[in-house]
Amino acid sequence: MNPLNHVAIIMDGNGRWGLKYKRSRNAGHKEGLKTVERIIKQSIKHKIKFLTLYAFSTENWRRPKKEINYLFSLLENFLTNRIGELHKKNIRLKIIGVKNFSSKLNKLLDGSEKKTSKNTKLQINLALNYGSKFELINAFKVLQRKGEKISEKSLSKYLQTKNIPDPDLLIRTGNTKRLSNFLLWQLAYAEIFFERKFWPDFTVRDYDRIIKEYKNIKRNFGKI
Ligand code: FPP
């Protein structure tokens, strides 16, 4: 059985769910947050150590301002109300991506990361204003500036995922089969599961089923 240390998730389909059931994309984001909470709990049950969630990509800035503002207000409320509870549960929060939000949100993010920095049960990496191509180009630029030799190891030091092992498993909901500029380097050997369901409909049972299937895959890493 394969060990499962790190799960990465592209939480897709909120907008379509919201339009289908509530005639509002934002209602889908609100419902999607409930799935986030369920999956965090279930990840702890499975003794997963790292859970990386794609919450906002560098491309998501192209959405209408109203939707962007709503997403960040959800995040602000979530952190304000729940960070204490996450901390009590020994969960660490880490942001990957460029933190160039309002000073209020930047402060909240920094404070949440700092408060939970010593926690060890589960590390949640929240990808916010994250884009993998930008991350890679930036890492190569740092290597070039420092005159360091280019290697897998040296490059990894300058990625936002420094000190985080690569994901074993990637799940994308929402019936779309693409990576959308997410962890392109880090997912080199991940097992990938594309789910038809929209993220708000994704259940703990769906998660358990994928994990079970993942555990039984023969992972070769290029060997036979
Ligand atoms: C993709 O669905 C989802 C997002 C861009 C945002 C994900 C946000 C949440 C799950 C809620 C907030 C999370 C936190 C941690 C506060 P989409 O809108 O692209 O869906 P679509 O493909 O149906 O349009």
XYZ file of N, CA, C and O and ligand atoms in Angstrom, residues 10-18 25 28-36 53-57 60 63 67 71 74-76 78-79 126 128 172 174 176 178 198-199, ligand 1:
188
model
N -7.346 20.737 -6.698
C -7.878 21.861 -7.490
C -9.391 21.820 -7.293
O -10.073 20.922 -7.802
N -9.888 22.780 -6.513
C -11.296 22.749 -6.062
C -12.166 23.422 -7.122
O -12.600 24.548 -6.952
N -12.413 22.717 -8.209
C -13.086 23.357 -9.340
C -14.588 23.042 -9.362
O -15.011 21.974 -8.921
N -15.360 23.987 -9.887
C -16.785 23.748 -10.101
C -17.685 24.538 -9.166
O -18.903 24.385 -9.227
N -17.095 25.402 -8.338
C -17.936 26.202 -7.430
C -18.904 27.089 -8.200
O -20.090 27.165 -7.872
N -18.361 27.784 -9.199
C -19.178 28.734 -9.955
C -20.334 28.022 -10.632
O -21.493 28.472 -10.566
N -20.043 26.892 -11.305
C -21.097 26.156 -12.013
C -22.129 25.598 -11.033
O -23.320 25.620 -11.293
N -21.663 25.120 -9.876
C -22.596 24.621 -8.860
C -23.535 25.738 -8.419
O -24.756 25.562 -8.346
N -22.945 26.903 -8.147
C -23.739 28.037 -7.666
C -24.785 28.454 -8.681
O -25.940 28.710 -8.331
N -22.896 32.496 -8.710
C -21.573 31.858 -8.624
C -21.043 31.950 -7.184
O -20.455 31.006 -6.667
N -21.899 29.324 -4.823
C -21.075 28.125 -5.008
C -19.779 28.203 -4.214
O -19.323 27.205 -3.630
N -19.184 29.376 -4.160
C -17.946 29.528 -3.371
C -18.243 29.313 -1.882
O -17.472 28.671 -1.171
N -19.383 29.874 -1.450
C -19.760 29.730 -0.039
C -19.931 28.242 0.308
O -19.447 27.762 1.337
N -20.607 27.523 -0.576
C -20.830 26.088 -0.353
C -19.496 25.329 -0.432
O -19.274 24.367 0.320
N -18.628 25.789 -1.324
C -17.316 25.138 -1.499
C -16.490 25.186 -0.219
O -15.725 24.265 0.090
N -16.664 26.257 0.528
C -15.922 26.382 1.786
C -16.321 25.276 2.775
O -15.500 24.792 3.549
N -17.586 24.846 2.706
C -18.025 23.754 3.598
C -17.293 22.460 3.232
O -16.920 21.680 4.105
N -17.101 22.258 1.925
C -16.349 21.063 1.506
C -14.909 21.159 2.025
O -14.335 20.159 2.466
N -14.341 22.356 1.967
C -12.971 22.538 2.477
C -12.903 22.044 3.924
O -12.011 21.271 4.300
N -4.307 23.371 -1.148
C -5.582 23.740 -1.763
C -5.393 24.942 -2.682
O -4.865 25.981 -2.261
N -5.838 24.787 -3.931
C -5.716 25.881 -4.904
C -6.942 26.781 -4.732
O -8.031 26.464 -5.206
N -6.761 27.892 -4.035
C -7.904 28.751 -3.720
C -8.018 29.947 -4.668
O -9.115 30.434 -4.924
N -6.858 30.437 -5.185
C -6.927 31.601 -6.088
C -5.652 31.641 -6.931
O -4.550 31.744 -6.399
N -5.836 31.561 -8.247
C -4.661 31.528 -9.131
C -4.325 32.930 -9.622
O -5.151 33.849 -9.522
N -6.944 34.091 -11.849
C -8.287 34.390 -11.318
C -8.561 35.896 -11.175
O -9.710 36.307 -11.012
N -11.358 37.605 -13.230
C -12.800 37.462 -12.942
C -13.417 38.815 -12.570
O -12.689 39.742 -12.201
N -16.911 39.093 -7.840
C -16.604 37.713 -7.433
C -15.273 37.655 -6.665
O -15.152 36.959 -5.651
N -14.744 36.310 -2.856
C -13.813 35.228 -2.480
C -12.895 35.667 -1.330
O -12.681 34.930 -0.369
N -14.770 35.871 1.933
C -14.942 34.520 2.512
C -13.673 34.102 3.255
O -13.724 33.575 4.373
N -12.553 34.348 2.594
C -11.269 33.959 3.186
C -11.015 34.726 4.492
O -10.615 34.136 5.505
N -11.289 36.041 4.436
C -11.089 36.867 5.639
C -11.939 36.366 6.806
O -11.438 36.206 7.929
N -13.246 33.410 7.165
C -12.800 32.069 7.548
C -11.615 32.171 8.514
O -11.608 31.552 9.577
N -10.632 32.989 8.146
C -9.442 33.084 8.995
C -9.774 33.744 10.329
O -9.336 33.289 11.391
N -2.241 26.897 1.519
C -3.316 27.547 0.772
C -2.672 28.332 -0.372
O -1.893 29.258 -0.133
N -2.678 30.973 -2.947
C -3.405 32.234 -3.140
C -2.566 33.126 -4.041
O -1.378 33.330 -3.750
N -8.634 16.787 -8.918
C -9.307 17.963 -9.485
C -10.780 17.616 -9.669
O -11.125 16.662 -10.360
N -14.843 18.952 -10.713
C -15.445 19.860 -11.687
C -15.397 19.386 -13.121
O -15.667 20.162 -14.045
N -13.092 18.735 -15.304
C -12.164 19.371 -16.243
C -10.806 18.712 -16.066
O -10.357 18.537 -14.931
N -7.332 19.387 -16.614
C -6.107 20.172 -16.857
C -5.492 20.591 -15.534
O -6.133 20.478 -14.484
N -18.852 18.657 -9.012
C -18.411 20.005 -8.651
C -17.901 19.969 -7.211
O -18.384 19.162 -6.399
N -16.989 20.869 -6.884
C -16.373 20.856 -5.553
C -17.399 20.873 -4.405
O -17.278 20.106 -3.448
C -12.791 27.188 -8.636
O -14.137 27.086 -9.019
C -12.695 27.671 -7.279
C -12.114 28.847 -6.907
C -11.477 29.771 -7.870
C -12.107 29.277 -5.522
C -12.006 28.201 -4.490
C -12.555 28.755 -3.220
C -13.240 28.055 -2.284
C -13.421 26.596 -2.328
C -13.879 28.743 -1.140
C -12.964 29.609 -0.372
C -11.842 28.877 0.228
C -11.204 29.310 1.321
C -10.090 28.497 1.875
C -11.600 30.541 2.013
P -14.658 27.977 -10.204
O -15.218 29.225 -9.654
O -13.566 28.153 -11.220
O -15.791 27.070 -10.786
P -16.298 27.001 -12.285
O -15.248 26.261 -13.052
O -17.555 26.230 -12.162
O -16.497 28.400 -12.757
